[in-house]
Coordinates of C-alpha atoms and ligand atoms in Angstrom, one line a residue:
X1 CA 0.1 -0.2 0.1
X2 CA 1.6 2.9 -1.2
X3 CA 0.2 6.3 0.4
X4 CA 0.2 9.7 -1.3
X5 CA 3.3 11.7 0.3
X6 CA 1.2 14.1 2.9
X7 CA 2.0 17.6 3.2
X8 CA 4.1 17.0 5.8
X9 CA 6.5 14.8 4.3
X10 CA 6.4 17.3 1.4
X11 CA 7.4 20.2 3.8
X12 CA 10.4 17.6 5.5
X13 CA 11.5 16.6 2.1
X14 CA 11.8 20.7 1.0
X15 CA 13.7 21.4 4.5
X16 CA 15.9 18.9 4.0
X17 CA 16.7 20.0 0.3
X18 CA 17.4 23.6 1.5
X19 CA 19.5 22.6 4.4
X20 CA 22.0 20.6 2.1
X21 CA 22.2 23.8 0.1
X22 CA 23.1 25.7 3.1
X23 CA 25.4 23.1 4.4
X24 CA 27.1 22.9 1.0
X25 CA 27.6 27.1 1.0
X26 CA 29.1 27.0 4.4
X27 CA 31.3 24.1 3.6
X28 CA 32.9 25.8 0.9
X29 CA 33.0 29.2 2.9
X30 CA 34.8 27.2 5.4
X31 CA 37.3 25.6 3.2
X32 CA 38.1 28.7 1.1
X33 CA 38.7 30.7 4.6
X34 CA 40.1 28.3 6.8
X35 CA 41.6 31.2 9.0
X36 CA 38.5 32.7 10.1
X37 CA 37.6 36.2 9.9
X38 CA 41.4 37.4 10.6
X39 CA 42.0 40.7 8.4
X40 CA 44.9 40.3 6.0
X41 CA 47.7 43.0 6.4
X42 CA 51.3 43.3 4.5
X43 CA 54.0 42.6 6.4
X44 CA 55.6 46.1 5.6
X45 CA 52.2 47.8 7.5
X46 CA 52.8 45.3 10.6
X47 CA 56.3 46.5 10.8
X48 CA 55.7 50.1 10.6
X49 CA 52.6 49.7 13.1
X50 CA 54.7 47.8 15.4
X51 CA 57.5 50.0 15.4
X52 CA 54.9 52.9 16.4
X53 CA 54.0 50.9 18.9
X54 CA 50.9 50.3 17.6
X55 CA 50.8 46.5 18.0
X56 CA 50.8 44.6 20.9
X57 CA 51.7 41.1 19.9
X58 CA 53.2 39.3 16.7
X59 CA 52.5 35.4 17.2
X60 CA 54.7 33.3 14.4
X61 CA 53.4 30.2 13.5
X62 CA 55.8 29.2 11.0
X63 CA 55.1 31.4 7.7
X64 CA 51.9 32.6 9.5
X65 CA 51.9 36.1 11.4
X66 CA 48.9 36.6 13.7
X67 CA 48.7 40.1 14.9
X68 CA 47.1 41.6 17.9
X69 CA 46.9 45.3 17.7
X70 CA 47.2 47.2 20.9
X71 CA 43.8 47.5 23.3
X72 CA 42.6 44.0 21.7
X73 CA 42.5 40.8 23.4
X74 CA 43.2 38.5 20.4
X75 CA 44.5 38.6 17.2
X76 CA 42.5 40.4 14.5
X77 CA 44.9 40.5 11.3
X78 CA 47.2 38.3 9.8
X79 CA 50.0 38.2 7.7
X80 CA 52.3 36.0 5.7
X81 CA 56.5 36.8 6.2
X82 CA 58.8 35.3 4.0
X83 CA 61.9 33.9 6.0
X84 CA 63.7 36.7 7.6
X85 CA 61.4 39.3 6.3
X86 CA 60.5 40.9 9.6
X87 CA 64.0 41.4 10.5
X88 CA 65.1 42.6 6.8
X89 CA 62.0 45.1 7.2
X90 CA 63.5 46.9 10.2
X91 CA 61.2 45.6 13.3
X92 CA 62.2 47.0 16.5
X93 CA 62.3 44.2 18.9
X94 CA 61.7 46.4 21.7
X95 CA 58.5 48.0 20.8
X96 CA 56.6 44.4 20.3
X97 CA 56.3 41.4 22.1
X98 CA 56.9 38.4 19.7
X99 CA 55.8 34.9 20.3
X100 CA 56.9 32.1 18.2
X101 CA 54.4 29.1 18.8
X102 CA 54.7 25.5 17.0
X103 CA 52.8 25.7 13.9
X104 CA 49.3 24.1 14.5
X105 CA 49.0 21.1 12.7
X106 CA 45.7 19.9 14.0
X107 CA 44.0 22.8 12.7
X108 CA 45.8 22.5 9.1
X109 CA 44.8 18.5 9.1
X110 CA 41.1 19.0 10.0
X111 CA 40.7 21.5 7.5
X112 CA 42.5 19.4 4.7
X113 CA 40.1 16.3 5.9
X114 CA 37.3 18.5 6.3
X115 CA 37.8 19.8 2.6
X116 CA 37.7 16.2 1.3
X117 CA 34.9 14.6 3.6
X118 CA 32.4 17.5 4.0
X119 CA 31.6 17.6 0.2
X120 CA 31.6 13.7 -0.4
X121 CA 29.3 13.4 2.3
X122 CA 27.3 15.9 1.1
X123 CA 27.1 14.5 -2.5
X124 CA 26.5 11.2 -0.8
X125 CA 23.3 12.8 0.9
X126 CA 22.2 14.4 -2.2
X127 CA 22.8 11.1 -4.0
X128 CA 20.4 9.0 -1.6
X129 CA 17.9 12.0 -1.3
X130 CA 17.3 11.9 -5.2
X131 CA 17.5 8.0 -5.1
X132 CA 14.6 7.8 -2.5
X133 CA 12.7 10.7 -4.6
X134 CA 13.0 8.3 -7.9
X135 CA 12.2 5.0 -5.9
X136 CA 9.1 6.4 -4.7
X137 CA 8.1 7.0 -7.9
X138 CA 9.0 3.7 -9.1
X139 CA 7.1 2.1 -6.6
X140 CA 3.9 3.9 -7.1
X141 CA 4.4 2.9 -10.8
X142 CA 4.9 -0.6 -9.6
X143 CA 2.3 -0.5 -7.0
X144 CA -0.2 -1.4 -9.0
X145 CA -1.1 -5.0 -8.4
X146 CA -0.7 -4.0 -4.6
X147 CA -4.1 -4.6 -3.0
X148 CA -5.4 -1.2 -1.7
X149 CA -7.0 -3.0 1.1
X150 CA -7.2 -0.5 4.2
X151 CA -6.1 -2.3 7.5
X152 CA -7.7 -0.7 10.5
X153 CA -6.4 -0.6 13.6
X154 CA -7.5 -2.9 16.3
X155 CA -8.6 0.0 19.0
X156 CA -8.9 3.2 16.7
X157 CA -11.9 3.3 15.2
X158 CA -13.0 0.0 16.5
X159 CA -16.6 -1.0 16.3
X160 CA -18.5 -3.7 18.4
X161 CA -21.8 -5.0 18.5
X162 CA -23.6 -2.4 20.4
X163 CA -22.5 0.5 18.3
X164 CA -25.0 -1.1 15.9
X165 CA -28.5 -0.7 16.4
X166 CA -31.4 -3.2 15.6
X167 CA -30.0 -6.0 13.2
X168 CA -30.5 -8.3 15.8
X169 CA -30.6 -12.0 13.3
X170 CA -27.7 -10.6 11.4
X171 CA -25.8 -10.0 14.8
X172 CA -26.6 -13.4 15.8
X173 CA -25.6 -15.1 12.6
X174 CA -22.0 -13.2 12.9
X175 CA -21.5 -14.0 16.8
X176 CA -21.0 -17.2 15.7
X177 CA -18.2 -16.4 13.3
X178 CA -16.5 -14.2 16.3
X179 CA -16.6 -17.3 18.1
X180 CA -15.1 -19.2 15.3
X181 CA -12.1 -16.5 15.3
X182 CA -11.8 -16.8 19.1
X183 CA -11.5 -20.1 19.8
X184 CA -10.8 -22.0 16.6
X185 CA -9.4 -25.0 18.1
X186 CA -12.9 -25.8 19.9
X187 CA -14.4 -26.3 16.2
X188 CA -11.3 -28.0 14.8
X189 CA -11.0 -30.3 17.3
X190 CA -14.2 -31.8 16.6
X191 CA -13.5 -31.9 12.8
X192 CA -16.0 -28.7 12.2
X193 CA -15.0 -26.8 9.0
X194 CA -14.4 -23.2 9.8
X195 CA -16.4 -21.1 7.1
X196 CA -14.3 -19.0 4.9
X197 CA -16.7 -16.5 3.4
X198 CA -20.0 -15.1 4.4
X199 CA -22.4 -13.0 2.3
X200 CA -24.0 -10.0 3.8
X201 CA -26.8 -9.1 1.1
X202 CA -28.7 -6.0 1.7
X203 CA -30.0 -2.6 0.9
X204 CA -27.2 0.3 0.8
X205 CA -26.7 2.0 3.9
X206 CA -28.1 -1.0 6.2
X207 CA -24.9 -1.3 8.1
X208 CA -23.0 -4.1 6.1
X209 CA -19.5 -2.7 6.4
X210 CA -20.2 -1.9 10.2
X211 CA -21.1 -5.5 10.9
X212 CA -18.4 -6.7 9.4
X213 CA -16.0 -4.4 11.1
X214 CA -18.0 -5.2 14.4
X215 CA -17.2 -8.9 14.0
X216 CA -13.3 -7.7 13.8
X217 CA -14.0 -5.6 16.9
X218 CA -15.6 -8.1 18.7
X219 CA -12.8 -10.7 17.8
X220 CA -10.1 -8.5 18.0
X221 CA -8.7 -9.3 15.1
X222 CA -7.2 -7.4 12.1
X223 CA -9.6 -6.1 9.4
X224 CA -8.6 -5.5 5.6
X225 CA -11.2 -3.9 4.0
X226 CA -11.5 -3.3 0.2
X227 CA -14.1 -2.2 -2.3
X228 CA -14.9 -4.7 -5.3
X229 CA -14.4 -1.9 -7.6
X230 CA -10.7 -1.0 -6.4
X231 CA -10.0 -4.4 -8.1
X232 CA -10.9 -3.7 -11.4
X233 CA -8.6 -1.1 -13.0
X234 CA -7.5 -0.2 -16.8
X235 CA -4.7 -2.7 -16.7
X236 CA -5.2 -6.5 -17.1
X237 CA -4.0 -8.6 -14.8
X238 CA -4.1 -5.8 -12.2
X239 CA -7.0 -7.1 -10.0
X240 CA -5.8 -10.7 -9.5
X241 CA -2.4 -9.6 -8.4
X242 CA -4.3 -7.2 -5.9
X243 CA -6.5 -10.5 -4.8
X244 CA -3.1 -12.5 -4.4
X245 CA -1.6 -9.6 -2.5
X246 CA -4.9 -9.0 0.1
X247 CA -5.0 -12.8 0.8
X248 CA -1.2 -12.8 1.3
X249 CA -1.5 -10.0 3.8
X250 CA -4.3 -11.3 5.4
X251 CA -2.9 -14.5 6.2
X252 CA 0.1 -12.9 7.2
X253 CA -1.9 -11.1 10.0
X254 CA -4.4 -14.2 10.5
X255 CA -6.6 -15.0 12.3
X256 CA -8.2 -11.8 10.2
X257 CA -11.2 -10.5 8.6
X258 CA -11.1 -9.8 4.8
X259 CA -14.1 -7.4 3.9
X260 CA -15.1 -7.1 0.4
X261 CA -17.6 -4.7 -0.2
X262 CA -19.8 -4.5 -3.7
X263 CA -18.3 -7.9 -4.5
X264 CA -21.0 -7.8 -7.5
X265 CA -18.5 -5.3 -9.2
X266 CA -16.3 -8.4 -9.6
X267 CA -18.4 -11.2 -9.1
X268 CA -21.3 -11.0 -11.5
X269 CA -22.3 -14.1 -13.3
X270 CA -19.2 -14.9 -15.9
X271 CA -19.9 -15.0 -19.4
X272 CA -22.4 -12.2 -19.7
X273 CA -20.2 -9.7 -20.6
X274 CA -22.0 -6.9 -18.9
X275 CA -19.9 -4.2 -17.6
X276 CA -16.8 -4.1 -20.4
X277 CA -13.6 -5.3 -19.8
X278 CA -15.0 -8.8 -18.4
X279 CA -11.7 -10.5 -19.6
X280 CA -10.1 -8.6 -16.2
X281 CA -13.1 -8.8 -14.2
X282 CA -13.5 -12.8 -14.6
X283 CA -9.5 -13.1 -13.9
X284 CA -10.2 -11.4 -10.9
X285 CA -13.1 -13.4 -10.2
X286 CA -11.2 -16.5 -10.8
X287 CA -8.5 -15.4 -8.3
X288 CA -10.8 -14.7 -5.6
X289 CA -12.3 -18.2 -5.9
X290 CA -8.5 -19.8 -6.1
X291 CA -7.7 -18.0 -3.1
X292 CA -10.5 -18.9 -1.3
X293 CA -10.2 -22.9 -2.2
X294 CA -6.1 -22.2 -1.5
X295 CA -7.0 -21.8 2.2
X296 CA -5.8 -24.9 4.4
X297 CA -8.3 -25.8 6.9
X298 CA -6.4 -24.1 9.4
X299 CA -6.3 -20.8 7.9
X300 CA -8.0 -18.6 10.1
X301 CA -9.1 -15.9 7.6
X302 CA -12.6 -15.2 6.9
X303 CA -14.0 -12.9 4.3
X304 CA -17.2 -11.0 4.5
X305 CA -18.5 -9.9 1.4
X306 CA -21.5 -7.5 1.0
X307 CA -23.6 -6.9 -2.0
X308 CA -27.4 -5.7 -2.4
X309 CA -27.7 -7.8 -5.5
X310 CA -27.1 -11.6 -4.6
X311 CA -29.0 -12.6 -7.6
X312 CA -26.3 -11.5 -10.0
X313 CA -23.3 -13.0 -8.4
X314 CA -21.7 -16.1 -10.0
X315 CA -22.9 -19.4 -8.5
X316 CA -19.4 -20.3 -8.2
X317 CA -19.0 -17.9 -5.7
X318 CA -21.9 -19.3 -3.6
X319 CA -20.9 -22.8 -3.7
X320 CA -20.2 -24.5 -0.5
X321 CA -16.6 -23.8 0.7
X322 CA -17.0 -20.1 -0.7
X323 CA -19.6 -17.9 -0.1
X324 CA -21.8 -20.6 1.3
X325 CA -23.5 -18.6 4.5
X326 CA -25.9 -15.6 3.8
X327 CA -27.2 -13.0 6.4
X328 CA -29.7 -10.9 5.1
X329 CA -30.0 -7.6 6.4
X330 CA -33.2 -5.8 6.1
X331 CA -34.1 -2.5 6.0
X332 CA -34.6 -1.6 10.2
X333 CA -38.3 -1.6 11.6
X334 CA -40.0 1.2 13.5
X335 CA -38.0 0.1 16.7
X336 CA -35.0 -0.1 15.0
X337 CA -35.2 2.9 13.6
X338 CA -36.0 4.2 16.9
X339 CA -32.9 2.8 18.3
X340 CA -30.8 3.7 15.5
X341 CA -31.7 7.3 15.9
X342 CA -31.2 7.0 19.4
X343 CA -27.7 6.0 18.4
X344 CA -27.1 8.9 16.2
X345 CA -28.3 11.4 18.8
X346 CA -26.4 10.2 21.4
X347 CA -23.8 12.9 21.4
X348 CA -25.9 15.8 20.0
X349 CA -27.7 18.0 22.5
X350 CA -31.5 17.9 21.7
X351 CA -34.2 19.6 23.5
X352 CA -37.5 18.4 25.1
X353 CA -39.8 18.6 21.8
X354 CA -37.9 15.9 20.1
X355 CA -39.7 13.2 19.5
X356 CA -37.6 10.4 18.1
X357 CA -40.7 7.8 18.2
X358 CA -42.8 9.7 16.0
X359 CA -39.8 10.2 13.4
X360 CA -39.2 6.6 13.3
X361 CA -42.9 6.2 12.7
X362 CA -42.5 8.3 9.7
X363 CA -39.1 7.1 8.1
X364 CA -40.7 3.6 7.1
X365 CA -38.3 2.6 4.3
X366 CA -35.1 4.5 5.5
X367 CA -31.9 2.8 5.8
X368 CA -29.5 3.3 8.8
X369 CA -27.4 5.4 6.6
X370 CA -30.6 7.6 5.7
X371 CA -31.4 8.3 9.3
X372 CA -27.7 8.8 10.5
X373 CA -27.9 11.5 7.5
X374 CA -31.0 13.1 9.3
X375 CA -29.5 13.2 12.4
X376 CA -26.3 15.0 10.8
X377 CA -28.8 17.5 8.9
X378 CA -30.7 18.2 11.9
X379 CA -27.6 19.0 13.6
X380 CA -26.3 21.4 10.6
X381 CA -29.7 22.9 10.4
X382 CA -29.8 23.9 13.9
X383 CA -25.9 25.0 14.0
X384 CA -26.9 27.5 11.1
X385 CA -29.7 29.2 12.8
X386 CA -27.6 29.4 15.9
X387 CA -29.2 27.4 18.2
X388 CA -27.4 25.4 20.8
X389 CA -29.8 22.4 20.9
X390 CA -31.7 20.8 18.1
X391 CA -35.4 21.0 18.2
X392 CA -38.3 19.0 16.6
X393 CA -38.7 21.5 14.1
X394 CA -34.9 21.0 12.7
X395 CA -35.7 17.3 12.9
X396 CA -38.9 17.5 10.6
X397 CA -36.9 20.2 8.2
X398 CA -34.0 17.5 8.6
X399 CA -36.3 14.4 7.4
X400 CA -37.8 16.3 4.7
X401 CA -34.9 17.6 3.1
X402 CA -33.6 14.1 3.1
X403 CA -36.5 12.6 1.5
X404 CA -37.3 15.1 -0.9
X405 CA -34.6 17.6 -1.4
X406 CA -34.3 21.0 0.1
X407 CA -37.1 23.5 -0.1
X408 CA -36.6 25.9 -3.0
X409 CA -38.1 28.8 -1.6
X410 CA -36.3 31.4 -3.7
X411 CA -37.6 29.8 -7.0
X412 CA -40.0 32.4 -8.2
X413 CA -43.3 31.1 -9.6
X414 CA -45.8 32.9 -11.3
X415 CA -49.5 33.2 -10.1
X416 CA -50.6 31.0 -12.7
X417 CA -48.3 28.3 -12.2
X418 CA -48.7 28.7 -8.6
X419 CA -52.4 28.1 -9.3
X420 CA -51.7 25.1 -11.3
X421 CA -49.4 23.7 -8.9
X422 CA -51.8 24.2 -5.9
X423 CA -55.0 22.3 -8.2
X424 CA -52.2 19.6 -9.2
X425 CA -51.3 18.9 -5.7
X426 CA -54.7 19.4 -4.4
X427 CA -55.9 16.6 -6.9
X428 CA -53.1 14.0 -5.9
X429 CA -54.5 14.6 -2.0
X430 CA -58.1 14.3 -2.2
X431 CA -57.8 11.0 -4.6
X432 CA -55.5 9.6 -1.9
X433 CA -57.6 11.0 0.9
X434 CA -61.0 9.7 -0.2
X435 CA -59.7 6.4 -1.8
X436 CA -60.2 3.8 1.0
X437 CA -56.9 1.9 0.4
X438 CA -54.5 4.7 0.1
X439 CA -52.0 6.0 3.0
X440 CA -53.2 9.0 4.6
X441 CA -52.1 12.4 3.7
X442 CA -49.0 13.5 5.7
X443 CA -48.4 16.7 3.7
X444 CA -49.2 19.1 1.2
X445 CA -46.7 22.2 -0.2
X446 CA -46.8 24.0 -3.3
X447 CA -43.1 25.2 -2.2
X448 CA -40.7 23.5 -4.9
X449 CA -38.6 20.8 -3.4
X450 CA -35.4 19.1 -5.0
X451 CA -36.7 18.3 -8.5
X452 CA -40.5 19.0 -8.0
X453 CA -43.0 21.8 -8.3
X454 CA -45.0 20.8 -5.0
X455 CA -45.3 17.6 -3.1
X456 CA -48.0 15.8 -1.9
X457 CA -46.9 13.0 0.6
X458 CA -48.6 10.0 1.7
X459 CA -47.5 7.9 4.7
X460 CA -48.2 4.5 5.7
X461 CA -49.4 4.8 9.8
X462 CA -47.8 1.7 10.4
X463 CA -44.5 -0.4 8.4
X464 CA -45.7 -2.7 5.9
X465 CA -44.3 -5.6 4.5
X466 CA -46.6 -6.3 1.6
X467 CA -48.9 -4.3 -1.0
X468 CA -52.4 -5.7 -2.2
X469 CA -53.8 -5.1 -5.5
X470 CA -56.5 -2.7 -4.3
X471 CA -53.2 -0.8 -2.5
X472 CA -51.3 -0.5 -5.8
X473 CA -54.4 0.7 -7.4
X474 CA -54.9 3.5 -5.3
X475 CA -51.4 4.7 -5.3
X476 CA -52.1 4.7 -9.3
X477 CA -55.0 6.6 -9.0
X478 CA -53.9 9.2 -6.9
X479 CA -50.5 9.3 -9.0
X480 CA -52.9 10.5 -11.8
X481 CA -55.1 12.7 -9.4
X482 CA -52.5 15.5 -10.4
X483 CA -52.6 15.6 -14.2
X484 CA -56.8 14.7 -14.1
X485 CA -57.0 17.9 -11.8
X486 CA -55.2 20.1 -14.5
X487 CA -57.6 18.6 -17.1
X488 CA -60.6 19.3 -15.2
X489 CA -59.6 22.9 -14.8
X490 CA -57.5 24.0 -17.6
X491 CA -59.5 21.5 -20.4
X492 CA -57.7 18.5 -22.1
X493 CA -55.0 20.8 -23.7
X494 CA -54.1 22.8 -20.5
X495 CA -52.1 19.8 -19.4
X496 CA -48.6 20.5 -18.6
X497 CA -45.2 18.9 -18.0
X498 CA -45.7 19.2 -14.4
X499 CA -47.2 15.4 -14.1
X500 CA -44.2 13.9 -16.0
X501 CA -42.6 12.2 -13.0
X502 CA -46.2 11.1 -11.5
X503 CA -46.9 9.3 -15.1
X504 CA -43.2 8.0 -15.1
X505 CA -44.0 6.6 -11.6
X506 CA -47.4 5.4 -12.3
X507 CA -46.2 3.3 -15.4
X508 CA -43.4 1.9 -13.5
X509 CA -45.9 0.6 -10.8
X510 CA -48.1 -0.9 -13.3
X511 CA -45.5 -2.5 -15.0
X512 CA -44.1 -3.9 -12.3
X513 CA -47.5 -5.3 -10.6
X514 CA -48.0 -7.0 -14.2
X515 CA -44.5 -8.3 -14.8
X516 CA -43.2 -9.1 -11.6
X517 CA -46.1 -9.3 -9.1
X518 CA -48.5 -11.6 -11.4
X519 CA -51.1 -8.9 -10.6
X520 CA -52.6 -8.5 -14.4
X521 CA -55.6 -9.2 -15.0
X522 CA -55.4 -11.8 -18.0
X523 CA -51.6 -12.8 -17.0
X524 CA -52.5 -13.0 -13.3
X525 CA -49.9 -15.1 -11.4
X526 CA -47.3 -15.1 -13.7
X527 CA -44.3 -13.3 -13.5
X528 CA -42.0 -12.2 -16.6
X529 CA -39.0 -11.1 -15.4
X530 CA -36.5 -9.9 -17.6
X531 CA -32.6 -10.2 -17.0
X532 CA -30.6 -7.4 -17.1
X533 CA -29.4 -8.0 -20.6
X534 CA -25.9 -9.1 -21.9
X535 CA -24.0 -7.9 -25.0
X536 CA -23.8 -10.2 -27.5
X537 CA -21.4 -8.5 -30.6
X538 CA -22.0 -5.0 -29.1
X539 CA -25.5 -5.0 -28.4
X540 CA -27.4 -4.9 -25.7
X541 CA -29.5 -8.0 -25.6
X542 CA -32.7 -8.7 -23.4
X543 CA -33.3 -12.5 -23.3
X544 CA -37.1 -12.1 -23.0
X545 CA -38.7 -15.6 -21.8
X546 CA -42.0 -14.9 -23.2
X547 CA -43.8 -14.3 -26.6
X548 CA -44.2 -11.7 -28.7
X549 CA -48.1 -12.2 -27.9
X550 CA -47.3 -11.6 -24.1
X551 CA -45.0 -8.5 -24.6
X552 CA -48.0 -7.0 -26.6
X553 CA -50.5 -8.2 -23.9
X554 CA -48.3 -6.6 -21.2
X555 CA -48.7 -3.8 -22.6
X556 CA -52.4 -3.5 -22.8
X557 CA -52.3 -4.9 -19.1
X558 CA -50.2 -1.7 -18.4
X559 CA -52.7 0.4 -20.5
X560 CA -55.7 -1.0 -18.8
X561 CA -54.0 -0.2 -15.2
X562 CA -53.3 3.4 -16.2
X563 CA -56.8 4.0 -17.9
X564 CA -58.9 2.6 -14.5
X565 CA -56.5 4.6 -12.4
X566 CA -57.2 7.9 -14.7
X567 CA -60.9 7.1 -14.5
X568 CA -61.1 6.5 -10.8
X569 CA -59.2 9.6 -9.9
X570 CA -61.6 11.6 -12.4
X571 CA -64.8 10.3 -10.6
X572 CA -63.4 11.1 -7.5
X573 CA -62.4 14.8 -8.4
X574 CA -65.8 15.5 -10.4
X575 CA -67.4 14.5 -7.5
X576 CA -65.3 16.7 -5.0
X577 CA -64.8 19.9 -7.1
X578 CA -65.8 22.2 -4.5
X579 CA -63.6 20.7 -2.0
X580 CA -61.1 20.6 -4.7
X581 CA -61.3 24.4 -4.8
X582 CA -61.0 24.8 -1.1
X583 CA -57.5 22.9 -0.9
X584 CA -56.4 24.9 -3.6
X585 CA -57.2 28.0 -2.1
X586 CA -55.9 26.9 1.4
X587 CA -52.8 26.0 -0.3
X588 CA -52.2 29.4 -2.5
X589 CA -52.9 31.1 1.4
X590 CA -50.7 29.0 3.4
X591 CA -48.4 27.4 1.0
X592 CA -47.8 24.1 3.2
X593 CA -50.4 22.2 4.9
X594 CA -49.8 19.7 7.6
X595 CA -51.9 16.4 8.0
X596 CA -54.3 18.1 10.4
X597 CA -55.1 21.1 8.3
X598 CA -55.3 19.3 5.0
X599 CA -57.7 16.7 6.1
X600 CA -59.7 19.8 7.6
X601 CA -59.9 21.5 4.2
X602 CA -61.0 18.2 2.8
X603 CA -63.5 17.7 5.2
X604 CA -66.9 16.2 3.2
X605 CA -65.1 14.8 0.4
X606 CA -66.8 11.5 -0.2
X607 CA -66.4 8.2 -2.4
X608 CA -68.2 8.2 -5.9
X609 CA -69.5 4.5 -6.4
X610 CA -67.8 4.7 -10.1
X611 CA -64.4 4.9 -8.1
X612 CA -65.2 1.8 -6.0
X613 CA -63.2 -1.3 -6.8
X614 CA -64.8 -3.4 -3.5
Ligands
ADP1 P1 -23.6 -0.5 4.0 O1 -22.1 -1.2 4.1 O2 -24.5 -1.5 4.2 O3 -23.8 0.3 2.7 P2 -22.6 0.9 6.1 O4 -22.4 0.2 7.3 O5 -21.5 1.8 5.6 O6 -23.4 0.5 5.2 O7 -23.3 2.0 7.1 C1 -23.6 3.3 6.5 C2 -23.6 4.4 8.2 O8 -25.0 4.4 8.4 C3 -23.2 3.8 9.0 O9 -21.7 4.4 9.0 C4 -23.8 4.2 10.1 O10 -23.7 5.6 10.8 C5 -25.2 4.3 9.8 N1 -25.9 2.9 10.2 C6 -26.3 1.7 9.2 N2 -27.3 0.9 10.0 C7 -26.7 1.1 11.5 C8 -27.4 0.6 12.4 N3 -28.0 -0.6 12.7 N4 -26.7 1.7 13.6 C9 -26.3 2.6 13.6 N5 -25.9 3.0 12.8 C10 -26.1 2.6 11.3

């Protein structure tokens, strides 16, 4: 694992470089001026000043003269004498003290050694420095094949099961793995094989990574984490060599956990050729299989992989001895959502108005990551408003922001658009309100949010695992409510693009009902699942396991569902025209209506017999 040089390392390198430059200059100066800062003067000058009584001491060291003028305590000048010059130039010996000292050999020797050694050392250092730089680049270039797995320390960022709220059944499954890692002998002595691979299947953000880390945390073993997509690079063979490197590292640190996130990035069914560059993917996948098979029975390394699409994985990965244990992680239920919210609000100051249970009730279908995100957004909103504590209002705003995008209050709508939006949303709300199998209205607003003009929000009163045909049909009808309201008020050609996303969603639901849920009228109890398609000679093909006639029938079924939904929505809105006007007026006045306010405005709305299904 080659890390990018950090800023600190870069600064250190720069510092070292300049230190070397400074040292070299110093060395050059020292070598060229071995006598330090003594002033050079001529011998005749020395003799003249000595005879004038201005010099206190002349020291003779070989041919060197060191002169201490009067009033100084040590030599400040120097001169060179030819043998006999002092005398021949007429120095008067009574005017000055003359001392002859032995020539200091050590100084000269030191200097001559230094003048050789210092440059050599400096050049050596410089050379080493450059070599290291070059090596750094080199190892970066050669480091493709090294796995980028992150190793998490044991104590820092350690996660344990208690940090994960809910997910009880997954925790139970994984508790067993913790035991394997802690007491391998116990199992081996009975001839039990320790499982090699565990597949965590679940929606994104449900805590799969956290669970894998908690297994490592509980068992106190190192945790190597890598994402499937990191195996795949531009160069063929890189993925396979990364796998080899990763497994080698883990084996060296055994007992250990390898966590492969998004295993579907490399582990898709082979041969389908989807995703391009499948040679590389297949090689990587093969290498994973080889490594898993190559584990000896007592290699205490467990591989945990995560995916949200177990159905696309290559069957070879799921065979016994590989990822043969599957743990499904579901979206959290209400009480788990509350527990997760509690975990994420643990270190945040909240005031008495905050009702986490209510928020938990509203957030059906949210993952742990969504809830963590809501908690964080609430804190950000409170901080932005300069508050010391998070209140329920912040919580609601955060929830709505995460669920449908932030309010875009700044967007200016002209009066006509505003009125149209009010009719449109009122249409959704009334149809949903009146139909017996629809969820109740939670909120209606004509303030643009995210990518929409306004929002009508329905929330189930409790978590639901199944949806029946009546419920689906009411969802379709209320989705059509917006377009139908526009049509009733502005005429057939007065309809707008405002309903585009409603219609797309309605069509998707209708197709899903027919194709995946066996809820068609003629095509009841059959599913017509299409696979994701594969590439054959550069063309995406969809393998359709049904005939052309059935395909046509599916289209008819979808059309029938949509037409029926539109008819029901129209019946409701025609019958409740007065309520439509009232709700529109309220919306124009208040822009946003909460559940109670919306219900009050829709009081007296009735269900026409034409819209009844049962
Ligand atoms: P996944 O790997 O399934 O996509 P992660 O494990 O990365 O999900 O979870 C993302 C984040 O969501 C976590 O960092 C954590 O903050 C939060 N989270 C998810 N599930 C839980 C849970 N059960 N309890 C507490 N926090 C959770």
